[in-house]
Amino acid sequence: MKTISIMLASLLVLIGCSSEPPPQWGVEIEGEWILVNDLHTHTGTWDMMPPGFQNRLANRAPDAFRWSFGPVTDWLLNPDSIISQMNNAGIYGAGVFALYSPHTTGLAPNDFVSERVMTHPDRLYGFASFRADQWNLDSAERLAELERAVQLPGMVGIKLAHAHQQIRLDDERIYGVYEISARYGKPMYIHTGSSPNPGTRYEAPYADAAYLEDAIKKHPEAIFILGHTGYDTKNKALTFVDNAIELAVKYDNVYLEPGALGAERGELVIDDFVTRLKNANVLSKVIYGSDGVQMPGYLKEHLENYVAAMERNGYTKEEMRQVLSENFIRVFGGLGTPPNQIAEADTGA
Amino acid sequence: MKIFTHKSYAVLTSITALIVLSACSGAPEEKYQTVTLNGNVELQAGPVPAGTIHFRLYTLWFLEGDLRHPLEEIEDFQSDSANFTHTFEYPLHKGTGFAIHAWIDTDDDGVFCTPSVRTDPGGLAWTEETPSSEIDMTITLTDNCRNASWFYPPAP
């Protein structure tokens, strides 16, 4: 029934329903509005996805509708659609990731992402990436390309997904990527934990952030944002979460992101997850992200579920503000601040 | 309301066209070749240490164009012996060539090295030929804690 609802919702939006920016950004907590930025969204096209990933997406639909997932996916991942979902959720700014994962989720090339985020440069922020599947042959070329890509319009960070790119987290061959991150001041989003996508490597050396510790120590000027905080989404378990949290406690240059914990798959572990973050006293290092856009309404649903979990588990408004926007704005040098709030800050309002 | 009707009509027309198109096309047919793999694991120097040997099989190259990539996984298996025979279904629709990665769990912790214990040796053997019904491979373990992509494609 849910998949049919998704299909109908997609059709309705295709027909012409679009959302305007809300009168107030963010979420309302006890009468106070808290700004929200979403670190983690995706763009792309159906044609640039490998067959295994296409099948996974298409299998969300009833048999009779599977044919439709190509055009629906292309529509869902275009920047206007992302902005529409953000408006619907009250989210002001969002990171949008380039991808070079031909084994798993496919390609969203750097120039493609730069062009897409520049359609809404005040609200979409690009993360460059690099191809690693033939690293012994072309690493110099790939690093040069990454260096070019981080300077493209709209690019604010770097995206890595070792488990998708078939690289161990302790593989020192890609330390050049971390050096570029430090040199250009572009924080890195690094996927940790598992993933339900076919072709993903699930073993600990690809999923457990503890394997990144040497790289973190050797690159103190680079910012490592541990995506999903080690959440083992394949098994719906917090398998690697404590090791990720420990790194954020131990190192100034390590941050955490809770992408996908607010999704339906995370409902049994989200309370434990937000409690572990609070008890570890690392909320000043947590940057909200969703791993959207996935399907119509996903950004809003993920945000509502995550906020509800924080409320259920005793987060203060100030703690929620840190997680939902303040840490993002601080790490990304003011990005994610709506113009009216900049004006208010300038006038001391 | 009129606009809604016109757009609905356009969408329904497009959907009908796509249904017709999708009925005329289909996913690539899955084809398999049963292969018997006769394998031997050796160390670059010295005797093979004790421990469960973990194997992962790959096609060497998969897909075309920008998505073309090396080392598409076929399956995993384990053996307690350095000389082994294993039968598997080679997916002819998932690429060409063949590679096999092996590592030995010398400390019996079930993990291919931890951040602090780096004693499990690994190696990769490959051939650009797509296997027929039987194939012989020798895997030489040369480096600790290295996965398949560390070995292939090799540096020039």
XYZ file of C-alpha atoms in Angstrom:
505
model
C 0.000 0.000 0.000
C 2.848 2.361 0.865
C 4.543 1.893 -2.487
C 1.281 2.608 -4.284
C 0.949 5.762 -2.213
C 4.475 6.758 -3.194
C 3.697 6.241 -6.838
C 0.515 8.285 -6.574
C 2.362 11.010 -4.694
C 5.026 11.068 -7.408
C 2.374 11.388 -10.072
C 0.660 14.231 -8.255
C 3.871 16.185 -7.971
C 4.689 15.478 -11.614
C 1.323 16.885 -12.575
C 2.220 20.216 -11.161
C 2.077 20.445 -7.387
C 5.083 22.425 -6.247
C 5.911 23.885 -2.895
C 6.932 27.439 -2.219
C 9.409 28.341 0.526
C 7.639 28.194 3.880
C 6.870 31.413 5.765
C 9.350 30.307 8.454
C 12.402 28.070 7.995
C 12.985 25.126 10.260
C 10.928 23.245 12.814
C 8.838 24.653 15.626
C 9.801 23.422 19.072
C 7.622 24.671 21.931
C 6.767 27.873 20.086
C 10.322 28.571 18.937
C 11.562 28.044 15.384
C 14.837 26.188 14.953
C 16.611 26.482 11.612
C 17.416 23.218 9.778
C 20.104 22.361 7.225
C 20.462 18.884 5.743
C 24.060 17.872 5.074
C 23.275 14.808 3.009
C 21.227 14.591 -0.188
C 21.802 12.987 -3.567
C 21.285 13.850 -7.188
C 21.919 11.756 -10.294
C 20.259 10.139 -13.273
C 18.827 6.692 -13.910
C 21.197 6.069 -16.821
C 24.230 6.505 -14.570
C 23.142 3.811 -12.126
C 24.326 0.195 -12.458
C 21.698 -2.530 -12.947
C 21.822 -3.802 -9.357
C 20.980 -0.384 -7.927
C 18.304 0.227 -10.556
C 16.703 -3.064 -9.545
C 16.771 -2.111 -5.870
C 14.987 1.157 -6.595
C 12.492 -0.399 -9.000
C 11.656 -3.155 -6.518
C 10.086 -0.513 -4.264
C 7.222 -0.354 -6.744
C 4.546 -2.934 -7.474
C 5.389 -5.047 -10.525
C 3.050 -3.128 -12.780
C 4.813 0.160 -12.003
C 8.482 -0.885 -12.142
C 8.893 0.488 -15.633
C 8.213 3.960 -14.247
C 11.197 4.202 -11.926
C 13.577 5.589 -14.566
C 11.644 8.786 -15.246
C 10.471 9.031 -11.636
C 14.059 8.769 -10.379
C 15.297 11.384 -12.845
C 12.521 13.710 -11.742
C 13.078 12.999 -8.040
C 16.812 13.743 -8.226
C 16.633 17.002 -10.164
C 17.481 20.145 -8.182
C 14.005 21.659 -8.376
C 12.589 18.489 -6.883
C 15.176 18.532 -4.095
C 14.345 22.174 -3.372
C 10.637 21.327 -3.402
C 11.174 18.605 -0.787
C 13.316 20.990 1.272
C 10.584 23.637 1.152
C 8.020 21.086 2.175
C 10.154 20.093 5.170
C 11.213 23.636 6.117
C 14.868 22.837 5.400
C 16.882 25.857 4.304
C 20.167 24.472 2.932
C 21.387 21.051 1.814
C 24.573 19.320 0.767
C 24.361 17.516 -2.582
C 26.909 14.790 -3.269
C 28.889 13.822 -6.330
C 29.339 10.057 -6.648
C 31.833 7.774 -8.348
C 30.652 4.339 -7.253
C 30.235 2.203 -10.389
C 30.001 -0.987 -8.278
C 27.050 0.222 -6.227
C 25.090 3.465 -6.608
C 26.610 4.738 -9.849
C 27.900 8.106 -10.972
C 26.972 11.720 -10.296
C 29.993 13.493 -11.797
C 31.542 16.630 -10.316
C 30.640 19.010 -13.146
C 27.093 17.647 -13.199
C 26.716 18.305 -9.459
C 28.282 21.753 -9.694
C 25.839 22.721 -12.445
C 22.916 21.391 -10.443
C 23.746 23.138 -7.164
C 24.377 26.378 -9.025
C 20.710 26.432 -10.031
C 20.055 27.276 -6.341
C 23.465 28.446 -5.072
C 22.115 29.984 -1.892
C 20.528 26.693 -0.772
C 22.339 23.757 -2.423
C 25.989 23.042 -1.615
C 28.050 20.608 -3.673
C 30.441 17.927 -2.469
C 33.033 16.788 -4.997
C 34.193 13.190 -5.250
C 36.660 11.037 -7.158
C 36.810 7.752 -9.013
C 38.910 5.095 -7.243
C 38.270 1.794 -9.015
C 41.521 1.899 -11.015
C 43.580 3.780 -8.463
C 46.878 2.011 -9.141
C 46.676 3.179 -12.743
C 45.312 6.694 -12.516
C 45.602 8.069 -8.972
C 47.613 11.130 -10.061
C 45.008 11.974 -12.677
C 42.143 11.392 -10.252
C 43.687 13.550 -7.529
C 44.265 16.345 -10.048
C 40.620 16.050 -11.095
C 39.496 16.224 -7.460
C 41.644 19.298 -6.932
C 39.934 20.919 -9.922
C 36.500 19.771 -8.751
C 36.696 21.261 -5.253
C 37.214 24.636 -6.926
C 34.144 24.355 -9.166
C 31.293 26.788 -8.469
C 29.159 25.701 -5.553
C 31.501 22.994 -4.246
C 31.977 23.207 -0.473
C 33.210 19.750 0.525
C 34.336 16.268 -0.512
C 32.309 13.054 -0.450
C 33.835 9.600 0.110
C 32.085 6.254 0.445
C 34.779 3.647 0.973
C 32.259 0.797 1.232
C 30.698 1.780 -2.097
C 34.040 2.555 -3.741
C 35.558 -0.765 -2.623
C 38.362 0.901 -0.634
C 39.235 -0.124 2.888
C 39.006 2.701 5.425
C 42.640 2.018 6.363
C 43.914 2.212 2.773
C 46.651 4.838 2.866
C 46.773 5.067 -0.935
C 44.032 7.687 -0.800
C 45.633 9.907 1.829
C 46.141 12.397 -1.004
C 42.381 13.024 -0.873
C 42.611 13.984 2.796
C 45.524 16.287 1.985
C 43.428 18.072 -0.654
C 40.604 18.435 1.871
C 42.976 20.076 4.341
C 44.704 22.270 1.754
C 41.475 23.695 0.332
C 39.527 23.781 3.595
C 36.809 21.495 2.222
C 35.319 19.240 4.926
C 34.918 15.572 4.008
C 31.716 13.599 4.347
C 32.802 9.960 4.744
C 30.229 7.171 4.627
C 30.629 4.793 7.574
C 28.504 1.839 8.621
C 26.807 -0.425 6.116
C 24.300 0.223 3.360
C 21.445 -1.751 1.834
C 22.720 -1.081 -1.684
C 23.942 -4.058 -3.750
C 27.701 -4.187 -4.207
C 28.417 -2.490 -0.870
C 31.254 -3.951 1.208
C 29.879 -4.800 4.639
C 32.978 -5.984 6.492
C 34.374 -3.945 9.382
C 37.389 -2.538 7.459
C 34.915 -0.710 5.190
C 32.292 0.191 7.788
C 33.980 0.747 11.160
C 35.379 4.263 11.520
C 38.042 2.924 13.884
C 39.939 1.949 10.717
C 40.131 5.679 9.852
C 41.930 6.691 13.028
C 45.401 6.718 11.502
C 44.193 8.998 8.688
C 42.441 11.287 11.167
C 45.578 11.577 13.303
C 47.797 12.276 10.308
C 45.484 14.959 8.837
C 44.567 17.231 11.759
C 43.767 20.112 9.408
C 41.167 18.070 7.509
C 37.606 17.751 8.830
C 36.215 14.195 8.844
C 32.414 14.015 9.077
C 31.567 10.372 9.765
C 28.439 9.767 7.729
C 25.678 7.715 9.382
C 27.864 7.640 12.531
C 28.654 3.998 11.747
C 24.973 2.973 11.602
C 24.691 -0.580 10.284
C 21.589 0.043 8.221
C 21.740 -3.335 6.480
C 21.249 -5.076 9.809
C 19.254 -2.224 11.380
C 21.780 -2.141 14.231
C 24.177 0.314 15.887
C 27.117 -2.036 15.258
C 29.829 0.578 14.619
C 28.243 3.635 16.260
C 30.230 3.668 19.498
C 33.556 3.608 17.648
C 32.471 6.592 15.542
C 31.351 8.498 18.629
C 34.656 7.708 20.347
C 36.578 9.314 17.482
C 34.419 12.455 17.689
C 35.130 12.657 21.419
C 38.846 12.117 20.908
C 39.624 14.328 17.899
C 38.715 17.968 17.266
C 38.528 17.361 13.508
C 35.894 14.599 13.664
C 32.150 15.216 13.346
C 29.140 12.902 13.085
C 26.100 12.767 10.813
C 22.921 10.730 11.508
C 21.768 10.112 7.918
C 19.102 7.425 7.484
C 18.520 6.997 11.238
C 15.260 8.914 10.797
C 14.146 6.630 7.971
C 11.656 3.840 8.458
C 14.479 1.276 8.717
C 15.872 3.109 11.744
C 12.738 3.238 13.865
C 13.840 0.485 16.250
C 17.261 1.991 16.985
C 16.808 5.758 16.724
C 16.067 6.309 20.425
C 19.150 4.355 21.454
C 21.153 6.271 18.841
C 20.207 9.816 19.907
C 20.684 8.818 23.546
C 24.219 7.555 22.896
C 25.107 10.870 21.241
C 23.703 12.897 24.125
C 25.305 10.756 26.813
C 28.691 11.015 25.066
C 28.417 14.808 25.180
C 29.176 15.160 21.465
C 26.155 17.154 20.316
C 28.427 20.048 19.371
C 29.933 17.654 16.793
C 26.699 16.312 15.247
C 25.575 17.732 11.887
C 22.086 16.746 10.791
C 21.701 14.908 7.456
C 19.056 12.625 5.984
C 20.484 10.706 2.993
C 17.602 11.956 0.858
C 15.845 12.495 -1.329
C 15.004 8.812 -1.957
C 11.231 9.263 -2.438
C 8.596 12.012 -2.269
C 8.257 13.316 1.275
C 11.423 11.596 2.528
C 13.212 14.758 3.720
C 10.211 15.832 5.793
C 9.567 12.372 7.217
C 13.212 11.855 8.178
C 13.385 15.269 9.842
C 10.145 14.771 11.768
C 11.256 11.352 12.998
C 14.672 12.643 14.071
C 13.243 15.686 15.877
C 10.658 13.497 17.598
C 13.418 11.159 18.795
C 15.413 14.087 20.197
C 12.307 15.377 22.000
C 11.484 11.942 23.410
C 14.996 11.604 24.768
C 15.316 14.877 26.612
C 17.258 17.092 24.205
C 17.084 20.769 25.086
C 16.184 23.327 22.433
C 19.783 24.496 22.434
C 21.020 20.948 21.806
C 18.553 20.526 18.947
C 19.657 23.835 17.468
C 23.281 22.661 17.488
C 22.418 19.431 15.694
C 19.948 20.844 13.184
C 21.836 23.927 12.011
C 24.442 25.570 14.237
C 27.156 22.952 13.784
C 26.610 22.943 10.009
C 26.881 26.736 9.816
C 30.029 26.751 11.955
C 31.824 23.980 10.030
C 30.891 25.392 6.624
C 31.776 29.004 7.411
C 28.292 30.511 7.531
C 26.643 28.492 4.770
C 23.080 27.518 5.531
C 22.093 30.876 6.982
C 18.967 32.413 5.423
C 19.448 36.020 4.217
C 17.000 37.458 6.735
C 18.954 35.884 9.587
C 22.217 37.318 8.266
C 20.537 40.743 8.240
C 19.269 40.196 11.779
C 22.754 39.222 12.935
C 24.292 42.288 11.252
C 21.879 44.635 12.989
C 22.117 42.816 16.272
C 18.431 41.926 16.113
C -8.736 22.839 -13.108
C -8.462 22.878 -16.880
C -4.685 23.004 -16.621
C -4.764 20.052 -14.245
C -6.833 18.095 -16.758
C -4.476 18.895 -19.628
C -1.421 17.949 -17.574
C -3.087 14.785 -16.372
C -3.822 13.843 -19.945
C -0.219 14.499 -20.938
C 1.102 12.429 -18.052
C -1.269 9.544 -18.786
C -0.295 9.624 -22.452
C 3.381 9.525 -21.485
C 2.758 6.663 -19.097
C 0.977 4.691 -21.793
C 3.891 5.268 -24.156
C 6.343 4.133 -21.507
C 4.326 0.995 -20.791
C 4.437 0.135 -24.491
C 8.163 0.864 -24.589
C 8.882 -1.162 -21.466
C 6.902 -4.103 -22.816
C 9.179 -4.109 -25.840
C 12.370 -4.149 -23.824
C 13.619 -6.301 -21.009
C 16.454 -6.772 -18.554
C 19.481 -8.639 -19.899
C 18.975 -12.372 -19.659
C 20.854 -13.998 -16.780
C 23.208 -16.708 -17.997
C 25.442 -18.872 -15.860
C 28.306 -21.260 -16.505
C 29.032 -23.929 -13.907
C 32.756 -23.771 -13.145
C 34.937 -26.052 -11.046
C 37.804 -24.113 -9.525
C 40.917 -26.033 -8.504
C 42.946 -23.739 -6.315
C 46.166 -23.532 -4.400
C 47.164 -20.885 -1.865
C 50.820 -20.171 -1.207
C 52.810 -17.570 0.642
C 55.429 -15.507 -1.135
C 57.986 -16.955 1.249
C 57.656 -19.788 3.731
C 54.861 -22.148 4.674
C 51.203 -21.131 4.663
C 50.197 -20.229 8.248
C 47.342 -21.967 10.001
C 43.897 -20.417 9.877
C 40.676 -20.346 7.915
C 41.223 -19.118 4.372
C 38.580 -16.676 3.111
C 37.964 -16.390 -0.628
C 36.025 -13.938 -2.761
C 35.408 -14.513 -6.462
C 34.990 -11.756 -9.026
C 34.443 -11.173 -12.688
C 37.430 -9.112 -13.810
C 35.472 -6.416 -15.681
C 31.770 -5.533 -15.745
C 29.566 -3.089 -17.682
C 30.497 -0.709 -20.480
C 31.137 3.008 -20.909
C 31.467 5.205 -17.831
C 30.122 2.460 -15.574
C 32.748 -0.087 -16.688
C 34.695 -1.215 -13.655
C 36.955 -4.022 -12.424
C 36.210 -6.683 -9.821
C 32.476 -7.311 -9.708
C 31.781 -9.707 -6.865
C 30.433 -13.203 -7.596
C 30.489 -14.940 -4.207
C 32.463 -15.765 -1.048
C 33.508 -19.091 0.436
C 35.991 -20.470 2.966
C 38.397 -23.378 3.179
C 40.593 -24.854 5.886
C 43.039 -26.165 3.322
C 45.465 -24.373 0.989
C 44.550 -26.854 -1.726
C 40.870 -26.725 -2.516
C 38.198 -27.387 -5.093
C 35.112 -25.202 -5.317
C 32.233 -25.274 -7.767
C 30.320 -22.089 -8.501
C 28.041 -20.488 -11.076
C 29.929 -17.930 -13.161
C 27.511 -15.128 -14.187
C 28.123 -14.687 -17.908
C 25.806 -11.639 -17.856
C 27.991 -9.888 -15.275
C 31.225 -9.393 -17.095
C 34.327 -11.104 -18.372
C 37.511 -12.562 -16.939
C 37.983 -13.943 -13.469
C 39.731 -13.011 -10.218
C 40.030 -14.651 -6.819
C 41.089 -12.920 -3.615
C 42.240 -14.881 -0.580
C 43.251 -14.019 2.959
C 44.132 -16.143 5.966
C 42.622 -15.441 9.368
C 45.843 -16.096 11.267
C 44.520 -14.820 14.611
C 41.099 -16.462 14.220
C 39.168 -13.258 14.971
C 36.998 -13.435 11.850
C 38.197 -10.035 10.619
C 40.691 -9.302 7.861
C 43.014 -7.293 10.146
C 41.998 -4.768 12.785
C 43.424 -1.244 13.087
C 46.041 -2.612 15.506
C 46.518 -6.301 14.582
C 47.873 -6.510 11.030
C 48.928 -10.112 10.649
C 46.480 -11.556 8.078
C 48.123 -12.049 4.658
C 46.173 -11.521 1.438
C 46.630 -11.832 -2.293
C 44.841 -11.839 -5.618
C 45.118 -13.997 -8.746
C 43.379 -13.127 -11.978
C 42.947 -14.031 -15.618
C 41.431 -12.018 -18.442
C 39.920 -15.178 -19.862
C 36.357 -15.995 -18.939
C 36.455 -19.445 -17.328
C 34.903 -22.437 -19.019
C 33.891 -25.522 -17.078
C 37.133 -25.906 -15.114
C 39.904 -23.518 -14.069
C 43.147 -23.862 -12.103
C 44.376 -20.898 -10.069
C 47.290 -20.320 -7.690
C 46.882 -17.421 -5.273
C 50.106 -16.058 -3.820
C 49.613 -14.090 -0.604
C 51.996 -11.159 -0.751
C 50.667 -8.373 1.496
C 48.922 -8.191 4.846
C 45.514 -6.496 5.141
C 45.120 -5.698 1.428
C 41.837 -6.165 -0.400
C 41.301 -7.017 -4.068
C 41.286 -3.419 -5.342
C 44.729 -2.934 -3.843
C 46.103 -5.535 -6.294
C 44.025 -4.956 -9.429
C 44.389 -3.302 -11.819
C 48.132 -3.452 -11.101
C 50.357 -0.412 -11.309
C 52.015 -0.093 -14.746
